[in-house]
Coordinates of C-alpha atoms in Angstrom, one line a residue:
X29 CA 0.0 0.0 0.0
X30 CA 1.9 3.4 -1.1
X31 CA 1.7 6.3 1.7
X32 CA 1.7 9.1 -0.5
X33 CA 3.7 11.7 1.5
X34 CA 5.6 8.6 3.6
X35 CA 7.2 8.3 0.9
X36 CA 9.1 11.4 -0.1
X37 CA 9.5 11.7 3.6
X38 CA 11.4 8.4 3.6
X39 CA 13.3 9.7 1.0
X40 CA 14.0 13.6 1.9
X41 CA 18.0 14.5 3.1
X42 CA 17.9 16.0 6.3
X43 CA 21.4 17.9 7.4
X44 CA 22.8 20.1 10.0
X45 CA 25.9 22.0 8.5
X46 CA 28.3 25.0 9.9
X47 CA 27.9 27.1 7.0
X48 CA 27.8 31.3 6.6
X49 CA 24.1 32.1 5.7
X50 CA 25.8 33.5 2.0
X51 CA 27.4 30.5 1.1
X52 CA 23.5 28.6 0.9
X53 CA 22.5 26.8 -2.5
X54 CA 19.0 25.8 -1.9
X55 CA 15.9 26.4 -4.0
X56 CA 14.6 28.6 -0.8
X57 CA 16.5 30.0 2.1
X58 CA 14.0 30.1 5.4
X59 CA 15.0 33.5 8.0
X60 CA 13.5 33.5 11.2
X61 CA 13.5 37.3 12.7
X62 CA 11.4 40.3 14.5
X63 CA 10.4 43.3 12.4
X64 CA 13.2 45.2 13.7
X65 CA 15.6 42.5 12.4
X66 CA 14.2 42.7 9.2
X67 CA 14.1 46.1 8.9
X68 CA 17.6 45.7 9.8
X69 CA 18.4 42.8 6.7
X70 CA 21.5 41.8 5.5
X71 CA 24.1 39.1 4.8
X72 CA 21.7 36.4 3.9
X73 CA 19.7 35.5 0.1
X74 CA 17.3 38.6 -0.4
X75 CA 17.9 40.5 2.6
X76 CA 17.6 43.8 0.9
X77 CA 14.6 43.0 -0.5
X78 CA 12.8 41.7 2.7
X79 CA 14.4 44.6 4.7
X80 CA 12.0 46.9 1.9
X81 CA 9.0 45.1 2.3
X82 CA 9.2 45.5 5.7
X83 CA 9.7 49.3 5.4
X84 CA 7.3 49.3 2.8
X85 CA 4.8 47.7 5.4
X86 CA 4.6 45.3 3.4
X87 CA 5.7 42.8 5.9
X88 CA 4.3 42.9 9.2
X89 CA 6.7 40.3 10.7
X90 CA 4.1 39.3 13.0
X91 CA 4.8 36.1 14.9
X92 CA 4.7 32.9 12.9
X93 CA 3.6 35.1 9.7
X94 CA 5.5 34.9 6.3
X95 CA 6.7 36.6 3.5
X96 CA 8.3 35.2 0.0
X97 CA 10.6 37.5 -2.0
X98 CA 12.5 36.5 -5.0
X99 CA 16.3 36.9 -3.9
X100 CA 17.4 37.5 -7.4
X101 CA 20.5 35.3 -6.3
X102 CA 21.1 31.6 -8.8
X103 CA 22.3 30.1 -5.5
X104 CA 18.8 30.7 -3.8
X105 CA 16.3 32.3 -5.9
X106 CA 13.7 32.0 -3.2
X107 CA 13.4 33.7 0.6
X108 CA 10.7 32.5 3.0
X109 CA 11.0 34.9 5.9
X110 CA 9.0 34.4 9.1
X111 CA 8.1 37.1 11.7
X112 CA 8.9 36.2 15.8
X113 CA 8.3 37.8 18.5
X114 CA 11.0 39.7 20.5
X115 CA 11.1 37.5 23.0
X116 CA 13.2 34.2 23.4
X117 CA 11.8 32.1 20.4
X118 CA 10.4 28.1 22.5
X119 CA 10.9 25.3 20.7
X120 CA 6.7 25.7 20.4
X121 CA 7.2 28.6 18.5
X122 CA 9.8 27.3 16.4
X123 CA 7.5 24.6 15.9
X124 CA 5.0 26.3 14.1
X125 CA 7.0 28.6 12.2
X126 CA 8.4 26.0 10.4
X127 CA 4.8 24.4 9.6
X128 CA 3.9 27.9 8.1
X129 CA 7.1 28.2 6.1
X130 CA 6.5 24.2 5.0
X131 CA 3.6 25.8 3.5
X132 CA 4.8 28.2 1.8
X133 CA 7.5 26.0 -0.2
X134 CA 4.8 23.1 -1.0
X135 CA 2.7 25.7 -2.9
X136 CA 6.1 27.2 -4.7
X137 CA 6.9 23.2 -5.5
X138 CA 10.5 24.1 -4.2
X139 CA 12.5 21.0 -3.7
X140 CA 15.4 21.8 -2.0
X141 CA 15.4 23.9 1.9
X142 CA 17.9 25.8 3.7
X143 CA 16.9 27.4 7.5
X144 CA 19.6 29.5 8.6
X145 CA 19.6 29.1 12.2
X146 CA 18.8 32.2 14.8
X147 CA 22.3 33.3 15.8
X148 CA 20.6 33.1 19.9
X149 CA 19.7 29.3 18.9
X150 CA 23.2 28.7 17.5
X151 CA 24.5 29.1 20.9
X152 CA 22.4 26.4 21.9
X153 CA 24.6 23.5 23.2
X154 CA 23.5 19.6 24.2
X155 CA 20.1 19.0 24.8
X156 CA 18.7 22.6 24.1
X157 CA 20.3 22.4 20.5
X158 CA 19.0 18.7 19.7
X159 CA 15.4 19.8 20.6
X160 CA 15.4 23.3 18.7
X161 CA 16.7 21.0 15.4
X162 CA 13.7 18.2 16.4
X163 CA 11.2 21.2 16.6
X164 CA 12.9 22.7 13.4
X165 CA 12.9 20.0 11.3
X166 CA 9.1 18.1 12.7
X167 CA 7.7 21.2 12.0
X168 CA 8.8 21.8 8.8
X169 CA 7.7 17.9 7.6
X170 CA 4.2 18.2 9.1
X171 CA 3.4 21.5 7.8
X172 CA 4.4 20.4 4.5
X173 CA 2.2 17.6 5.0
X174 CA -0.8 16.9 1.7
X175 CA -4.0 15.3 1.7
X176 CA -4.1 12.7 -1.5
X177 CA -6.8 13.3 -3.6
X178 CA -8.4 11.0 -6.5
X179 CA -8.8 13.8 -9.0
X180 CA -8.7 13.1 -12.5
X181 CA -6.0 15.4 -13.0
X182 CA -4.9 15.8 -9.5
X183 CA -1.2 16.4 -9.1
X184 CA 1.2 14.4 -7.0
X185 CA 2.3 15.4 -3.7
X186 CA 5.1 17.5 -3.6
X187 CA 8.5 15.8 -2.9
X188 CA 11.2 17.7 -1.0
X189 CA 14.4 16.6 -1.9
X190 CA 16.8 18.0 1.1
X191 CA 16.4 20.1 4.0
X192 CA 19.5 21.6 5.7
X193 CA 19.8 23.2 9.0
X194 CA 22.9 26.0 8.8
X195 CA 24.8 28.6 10.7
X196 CA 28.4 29.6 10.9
X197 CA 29.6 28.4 14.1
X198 CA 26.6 25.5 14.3
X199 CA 27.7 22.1 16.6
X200 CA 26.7 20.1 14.4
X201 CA 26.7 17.0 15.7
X202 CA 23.7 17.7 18.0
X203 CA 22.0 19.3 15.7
X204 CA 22.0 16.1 13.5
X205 CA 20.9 14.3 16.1
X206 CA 18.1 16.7 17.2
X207 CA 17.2 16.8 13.3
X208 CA 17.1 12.9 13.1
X209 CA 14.7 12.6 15.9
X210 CA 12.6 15.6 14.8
X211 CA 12.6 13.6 11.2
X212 CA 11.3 10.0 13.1
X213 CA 8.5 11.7 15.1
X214 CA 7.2 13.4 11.9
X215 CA 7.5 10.4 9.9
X216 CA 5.0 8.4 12.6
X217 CA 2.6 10.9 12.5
X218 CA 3.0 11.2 8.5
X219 CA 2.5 7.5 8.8
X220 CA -0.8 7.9 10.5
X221 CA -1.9 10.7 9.0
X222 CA -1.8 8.9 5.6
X223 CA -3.3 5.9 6.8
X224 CA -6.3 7.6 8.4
X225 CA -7.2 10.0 5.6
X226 CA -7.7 6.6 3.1
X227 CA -10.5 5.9 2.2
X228 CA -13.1 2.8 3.6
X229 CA -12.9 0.9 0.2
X230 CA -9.5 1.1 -0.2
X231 CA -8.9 0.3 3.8
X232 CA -10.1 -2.5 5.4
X233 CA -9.1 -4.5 8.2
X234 CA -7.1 -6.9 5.8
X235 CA -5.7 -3.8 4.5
X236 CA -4.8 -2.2 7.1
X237 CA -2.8 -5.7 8.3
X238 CA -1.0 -5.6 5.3
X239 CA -0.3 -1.9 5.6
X240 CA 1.1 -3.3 9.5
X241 CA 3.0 -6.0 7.9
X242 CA 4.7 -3.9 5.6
X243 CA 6.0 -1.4 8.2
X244 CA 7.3 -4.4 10.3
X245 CA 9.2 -5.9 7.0
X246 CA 10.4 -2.3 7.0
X247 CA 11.7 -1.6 10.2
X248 CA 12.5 -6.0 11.1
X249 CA 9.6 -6.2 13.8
X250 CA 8.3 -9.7 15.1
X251 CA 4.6 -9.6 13.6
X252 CA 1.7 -11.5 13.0
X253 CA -2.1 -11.2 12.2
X254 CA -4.4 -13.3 13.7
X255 CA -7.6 -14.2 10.7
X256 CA -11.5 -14.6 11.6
X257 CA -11.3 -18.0 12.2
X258 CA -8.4 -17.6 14.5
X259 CA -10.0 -14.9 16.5
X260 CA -13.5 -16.8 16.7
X261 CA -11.0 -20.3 17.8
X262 CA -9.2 -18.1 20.6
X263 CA -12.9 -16.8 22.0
X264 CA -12.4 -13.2 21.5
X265 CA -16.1 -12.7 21.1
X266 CA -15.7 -8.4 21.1
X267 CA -13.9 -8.3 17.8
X268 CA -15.8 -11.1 16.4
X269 CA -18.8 -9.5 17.3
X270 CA -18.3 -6.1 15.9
X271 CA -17.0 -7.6 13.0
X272 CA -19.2 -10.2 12.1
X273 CA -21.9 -8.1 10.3
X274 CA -19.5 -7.0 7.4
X275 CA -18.4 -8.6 4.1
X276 CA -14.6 -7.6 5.6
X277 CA -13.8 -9.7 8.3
X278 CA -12.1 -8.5 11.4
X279 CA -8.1 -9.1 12.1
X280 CA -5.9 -8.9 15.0
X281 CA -2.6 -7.1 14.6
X282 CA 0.2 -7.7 16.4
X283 CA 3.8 -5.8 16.1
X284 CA 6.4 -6.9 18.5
X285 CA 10.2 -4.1 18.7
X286 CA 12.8 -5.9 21.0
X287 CA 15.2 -3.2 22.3
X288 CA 16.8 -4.6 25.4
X289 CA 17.9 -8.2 26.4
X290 CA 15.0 -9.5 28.0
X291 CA 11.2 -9.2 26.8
X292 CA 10.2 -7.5 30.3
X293 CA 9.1 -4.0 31.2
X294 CA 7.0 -3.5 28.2
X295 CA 4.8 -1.0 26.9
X296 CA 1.7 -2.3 25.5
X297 CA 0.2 0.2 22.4
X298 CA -3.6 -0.9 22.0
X299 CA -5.4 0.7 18.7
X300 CA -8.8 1.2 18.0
X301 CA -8.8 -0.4 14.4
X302 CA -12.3 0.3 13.3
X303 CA -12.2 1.1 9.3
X304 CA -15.3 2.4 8.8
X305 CA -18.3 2.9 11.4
X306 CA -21.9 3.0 10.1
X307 CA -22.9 2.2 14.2
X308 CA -24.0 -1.3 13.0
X309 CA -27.9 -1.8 13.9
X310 CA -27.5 1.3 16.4
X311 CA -27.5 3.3 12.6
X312 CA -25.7 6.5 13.0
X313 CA -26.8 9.6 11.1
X314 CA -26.1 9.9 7.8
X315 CA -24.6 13.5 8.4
X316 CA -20.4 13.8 8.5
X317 CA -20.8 9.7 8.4
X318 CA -18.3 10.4 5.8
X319 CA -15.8 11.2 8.3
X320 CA -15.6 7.7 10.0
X321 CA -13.1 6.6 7.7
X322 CA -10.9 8.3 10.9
X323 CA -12.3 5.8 13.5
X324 CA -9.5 3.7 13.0
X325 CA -7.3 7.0 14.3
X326 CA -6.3 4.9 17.3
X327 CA -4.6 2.1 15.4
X328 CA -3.1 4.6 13.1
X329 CA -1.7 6.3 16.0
X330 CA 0.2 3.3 17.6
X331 CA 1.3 2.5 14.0
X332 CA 2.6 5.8 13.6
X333 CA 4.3 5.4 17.2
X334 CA 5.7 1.9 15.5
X335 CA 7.1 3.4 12.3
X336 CA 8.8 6.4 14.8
X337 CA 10.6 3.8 17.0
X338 CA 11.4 1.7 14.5
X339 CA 13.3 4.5 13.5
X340 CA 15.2 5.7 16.2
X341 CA 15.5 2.0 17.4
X342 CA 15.6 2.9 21.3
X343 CA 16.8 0.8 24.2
X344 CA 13.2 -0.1 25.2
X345 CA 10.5 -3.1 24.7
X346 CA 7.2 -1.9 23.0
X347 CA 4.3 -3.8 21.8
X348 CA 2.0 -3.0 19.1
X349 CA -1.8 -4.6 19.2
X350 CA -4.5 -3.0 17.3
X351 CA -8.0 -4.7 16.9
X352 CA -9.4 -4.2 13.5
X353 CA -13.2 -4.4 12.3
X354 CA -16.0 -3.0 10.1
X355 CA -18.8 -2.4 11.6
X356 CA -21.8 -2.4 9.6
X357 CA -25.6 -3.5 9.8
X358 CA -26.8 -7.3 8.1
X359 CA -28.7 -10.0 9.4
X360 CA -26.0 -11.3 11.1
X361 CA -24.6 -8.3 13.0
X362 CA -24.4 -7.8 16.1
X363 CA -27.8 -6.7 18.1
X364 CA -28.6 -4.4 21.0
X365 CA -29.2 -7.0 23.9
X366 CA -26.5 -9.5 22.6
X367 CA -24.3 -10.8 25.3
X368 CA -20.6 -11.1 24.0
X369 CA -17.7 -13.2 25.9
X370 CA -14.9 -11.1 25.5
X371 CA -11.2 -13.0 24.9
X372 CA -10.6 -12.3 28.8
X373 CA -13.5 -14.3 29.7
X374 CA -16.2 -11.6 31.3
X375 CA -18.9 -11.2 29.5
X376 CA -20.6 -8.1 27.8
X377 CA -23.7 -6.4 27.4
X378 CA -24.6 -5.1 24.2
X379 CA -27.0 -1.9 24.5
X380 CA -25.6 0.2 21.7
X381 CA -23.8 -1.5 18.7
X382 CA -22.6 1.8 17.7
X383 CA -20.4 1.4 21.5
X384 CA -18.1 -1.0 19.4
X385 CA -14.9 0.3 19.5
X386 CA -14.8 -0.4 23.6
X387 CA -15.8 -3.9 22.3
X388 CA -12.6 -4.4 20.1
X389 CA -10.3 -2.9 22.7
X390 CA -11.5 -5.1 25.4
X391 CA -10.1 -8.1 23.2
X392 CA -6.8 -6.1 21.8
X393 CA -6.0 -5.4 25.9
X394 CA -6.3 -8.9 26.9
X395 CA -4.2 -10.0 23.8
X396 CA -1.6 -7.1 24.9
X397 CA -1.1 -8.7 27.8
X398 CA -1.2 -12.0 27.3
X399 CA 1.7 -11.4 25.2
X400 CA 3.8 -9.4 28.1
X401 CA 2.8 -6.1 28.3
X402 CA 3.7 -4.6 31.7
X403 CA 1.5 -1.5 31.2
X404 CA -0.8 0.0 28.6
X405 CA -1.9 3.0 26.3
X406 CA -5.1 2.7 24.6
X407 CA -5.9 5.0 21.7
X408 CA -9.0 5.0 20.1
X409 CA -11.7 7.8 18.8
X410 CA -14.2 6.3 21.3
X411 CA -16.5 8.7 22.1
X412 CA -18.8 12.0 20.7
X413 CA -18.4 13.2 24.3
X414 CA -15.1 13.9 24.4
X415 CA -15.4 16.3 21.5
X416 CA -18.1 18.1 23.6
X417 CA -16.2 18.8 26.3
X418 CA -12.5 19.4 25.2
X419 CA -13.3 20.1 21.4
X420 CA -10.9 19.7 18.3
X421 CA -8.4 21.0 20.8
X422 CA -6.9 18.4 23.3
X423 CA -7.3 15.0 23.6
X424 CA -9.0 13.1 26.8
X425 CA -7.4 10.9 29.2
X426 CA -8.6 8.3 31.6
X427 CA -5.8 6.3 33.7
X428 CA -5.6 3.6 36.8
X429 CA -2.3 5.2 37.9
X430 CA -1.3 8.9 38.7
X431 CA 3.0 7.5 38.2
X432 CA 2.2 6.2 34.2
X433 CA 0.0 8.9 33.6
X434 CA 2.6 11.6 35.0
X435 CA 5.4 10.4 32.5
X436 CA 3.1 10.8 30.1
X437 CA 1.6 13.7 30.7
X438 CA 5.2 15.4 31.0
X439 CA 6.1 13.5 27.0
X440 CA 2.8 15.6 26.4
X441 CA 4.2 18.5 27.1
X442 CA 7.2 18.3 25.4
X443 CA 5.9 17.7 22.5
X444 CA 2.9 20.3 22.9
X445 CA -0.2 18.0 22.2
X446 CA -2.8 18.7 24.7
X447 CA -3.8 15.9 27.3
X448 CA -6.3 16.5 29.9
X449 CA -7.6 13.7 32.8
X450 CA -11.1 13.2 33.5
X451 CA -12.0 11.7 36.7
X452 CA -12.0 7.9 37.2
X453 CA -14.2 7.7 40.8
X454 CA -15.3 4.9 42.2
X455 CA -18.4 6.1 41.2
X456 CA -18.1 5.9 37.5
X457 CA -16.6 2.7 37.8
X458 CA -20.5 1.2 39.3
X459 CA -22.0 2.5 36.2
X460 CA -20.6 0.0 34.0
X461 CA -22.3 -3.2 36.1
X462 CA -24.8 -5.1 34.1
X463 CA -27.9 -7.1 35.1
X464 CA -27.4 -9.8 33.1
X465 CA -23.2 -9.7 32.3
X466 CA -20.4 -8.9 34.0
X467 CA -20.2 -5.5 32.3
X468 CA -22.5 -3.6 29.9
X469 CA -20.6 -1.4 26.9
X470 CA -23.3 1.6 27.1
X471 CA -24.1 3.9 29.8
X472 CA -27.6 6.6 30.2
X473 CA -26.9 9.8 31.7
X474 CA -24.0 11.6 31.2
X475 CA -20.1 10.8 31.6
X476 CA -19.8 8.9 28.6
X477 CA -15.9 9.5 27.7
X478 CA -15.2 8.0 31.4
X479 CA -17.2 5.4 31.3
X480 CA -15.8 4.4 28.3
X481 CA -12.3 4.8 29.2
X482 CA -13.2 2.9 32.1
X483 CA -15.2 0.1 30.2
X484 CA -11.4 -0.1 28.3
X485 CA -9.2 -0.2 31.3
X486 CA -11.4 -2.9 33.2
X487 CA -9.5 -5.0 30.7
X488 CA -6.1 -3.8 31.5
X489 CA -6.8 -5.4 35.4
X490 CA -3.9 -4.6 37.8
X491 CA -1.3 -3.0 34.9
X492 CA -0.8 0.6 35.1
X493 CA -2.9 2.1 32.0
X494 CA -3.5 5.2 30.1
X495 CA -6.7 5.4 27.8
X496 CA -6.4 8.6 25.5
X497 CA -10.0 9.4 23.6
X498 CA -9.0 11.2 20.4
X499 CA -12.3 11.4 18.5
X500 CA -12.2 15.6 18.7
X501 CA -8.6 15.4 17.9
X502 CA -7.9 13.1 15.4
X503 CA -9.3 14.6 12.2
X504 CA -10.2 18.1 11.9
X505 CA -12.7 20.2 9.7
X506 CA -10.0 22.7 9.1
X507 CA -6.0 23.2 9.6
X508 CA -4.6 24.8 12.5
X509 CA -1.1 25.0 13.9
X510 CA 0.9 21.9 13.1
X511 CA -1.9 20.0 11.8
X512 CA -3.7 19.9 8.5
X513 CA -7.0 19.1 7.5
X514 CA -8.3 15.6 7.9
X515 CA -5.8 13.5 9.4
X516 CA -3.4 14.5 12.3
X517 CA -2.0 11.8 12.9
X518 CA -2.3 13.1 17.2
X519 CA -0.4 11.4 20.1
X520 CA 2.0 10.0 17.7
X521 CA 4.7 11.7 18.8
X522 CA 3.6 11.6 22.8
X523 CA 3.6 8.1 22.5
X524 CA 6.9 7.6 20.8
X525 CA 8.1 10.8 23.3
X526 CA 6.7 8.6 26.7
X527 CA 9.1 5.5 25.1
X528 CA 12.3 7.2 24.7
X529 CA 11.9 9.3 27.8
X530 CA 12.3 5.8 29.6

């Protein structure tokens, strides 16, 4: 299966060099300043130029805003200069400048991009340095990001062909580094994002294991995928269930990365794999159903998190499960009042089919550990709730232990996607007992991203957990900041961040 922008991104050369901003050749030079820098111009590829405009008024330099001025200069006929702020640029702010300028050279078709380093960030030594080139360089490859469209005469995406970091005086050998991890974590999400944003009848569970299977060829991961007959022989009567009622049958997915000695401490990833979501007999509305091509975002996500590591090929054990299904209405599907035996062996209530995605992750937590996970995430777009009450903005959290979710939550902030935790009381816990099973996968009245969260983690038992509900934050109606429309490809780079930080 190709991954349209997976692949120049594969193929792009990323570079740190110690080079005087006038001895660039790129197609575009990229120069990070205030307005009074600007103003100010000089020693770089259409300084003069920029340094009118901005006298002009013509260039505002607001923060994070651009401005492209032919240089007039064979050895880089293009500037991209972006405003700041005249305070200390964050690694945030570098973030998204680079997103904007990413932009700006997709829409020029320029192949080949220098970014002459701030002279304050070129001071930057060890650590400080290799996050300012990861910000640099992630930014830059998930602003560039395009949407594949099935237009008669729609063009390809736009290929970059190299994309150097320089500055005189630049220690390059953390910057490389810093620019290699920045390149990882934006391939993941790429990963992701190109995955989610196919479409149903192009991805379907057996697609989306192949898709799997390639990445572990790719990157030499332990994998396997478990069919419908294996799943229905092994009693994991969730998946089955859910995906019974569709012409695509369901698959378990299973990617293994060994990175120390022994197969202990390991993190379990757990994906919501669900490639299209009518609601099965619970029939959603036919409004924005288009969009649930996305509800496999979860699995996406912890493949993303896969293809990173595989990368960057830490010192650390990680586990990759992500139930797959279709759920769609037929005379077989699955019914509101079923009763389901999940692979763990407690059964399940059925009140809303269209509550499957809890279904599948009961069975892909139970495989997760049967297989030596010591803890888990679970990412899945579970609920509508969650978009109510945190929006398109930051992504909900439910966890068993304050420790896990703390390391997290710290990755989180690093890497600047929003996490917030929702309360996990006693209380909500109760509201998940059934009459007639052990649990019930639907709950009246209110709190429904906790109670789902919580339906999820009464699978994970005793092992520290973190459930992460990205239905508001995994495809969005409209671009904003690092992310494009569609697919975002979210908690990609958390996850891979909460790994490494180990």
């Amino acid at each position: 299966m190709k991954l349209a922008n997976v692949t120049w991104l594969q193929d792009v050369k990323v570079q740190a060099q110690a080079l005087a901003s006038n001895q660039v050749e790129a197609d575009a030079v990229i120069v990070i300043g205030t307005k009074a820098e600007f103003e100010l111009a000089s020693g770089f590829p259409g300084a003069e130029a920029c340094a009118e405009a901005v006298r002009r008024g013509l260039f505002e330099a607001g923060c994070c805003k651009t401005y492209v001025v032919p240089t007039g200069q064979e050895q880089a006929p293009v500037l991209i200069a972006i405003g700041r702020k005249e305070e200390a640029l964050t690694v945030k702010q570098v973030r998204l400048m680079l997103a904007e300028a990413a932009r700006e050279a997709v829409k020029l078709r320029l192949g080949r991009i220098s970014v002459i380093v701030p002279q304050e960030l070129v001071q930057a030594a060890g650590e400080d340095a290799k996050a300012m080139a990861h910000a640099m360089v992630e930014g830059f490859m998930l602003g560039a990001y395009q949407r594949v469209t099935y237009k008669k005469d729609a063009k390809p995406a736009h290929e970059f062909a190299s994309f150097t970091l320089c500055a005189e005086g630049l220690a390059e050998a953390a910057w490389t580094e810093g620019a290699e991890r920045g390149t990882a974590y934006a391939y993941g999400t790429t990963f992701a994002r190109d995955l989610t944003n196919l479409p149903g009848n192009v991805l379907y569970p057996s697609t989306l294991a192949e898709a799997a299977l390639e990445l572990a060829k790719e990157h030499g991961f332990e994998a396997h995928v478990l069919d419908e007959k294996q799943i229905e022989e092994k009693g994991m009567g969730g998946l089955l269930g859910v995906g019974k009622g569709s012409v695509n049958p369901p698959r378990m997915i299973v990617l293994k990365y060994q990175g120390k000695d022994e197969w202990t401490d390991v993190y379990g990833l757990v994906g919501k794999g669900i490639t299209f979501d009518t609601g099965g007999i619970s029939l959603k509305r036919a409004g924005n159903m288009d969009e649930m091509i996305c509800d496999m975002g979860g699995a996406a996500a912890v493949l993303g998190a896969m293809a990173a590591i595989g990368r960057i090929r830490p010192q650390a054990n990680v586990l990759c499960v992500v139930a797959s299904a279709e759920n769609m209405p037929a005379g077989n599907a699955l019914k509101p009042g079923d009763v389901l035996t999940s692979y763990s062996g407690r059964t399940i209530e059925v009140l809303n089919t269209d509550a499957e995605g809890r279904l599948v992750l009961a069975d892909g937590m139970t495989y997760a550990k049967e297989l030596g996970a010591s803890k888990l995430i679970d990412v899945a777009t579970l609920t509508g709730a969650v978009g109510v009450a945190l929006g398109s903005i930051t992504t909900g959290v439910v966890t068993n232990n304050d420790e896990f979710f703390g390391q997290f939550k710290a990755a989180a902030a690093r890497t600047n996607e929003l996490v917030w935790e929702l309360p996990s009381n006693q209380e909500y816990w109760d509201m998940l007992k059934s009459d007639v099973a052990d649990v019930r996968n639907a709950i009246p009245g209110g709190a429904g991203t906790i109670t789902a969260g919580l339906f999820v983690g009464t699978f994970a038992d005793d092992l520290p957990w973190v459930h992460l509900d990205i239905a508001g934050t995994a495809f969005l109606g409209s671009g904003r900041g690092v992310d494009p429309k569609g697919a975002t490809g979210v908690m990609v780079r958390t996850i891979t961040e909460t790994v490494l930080a180990k």
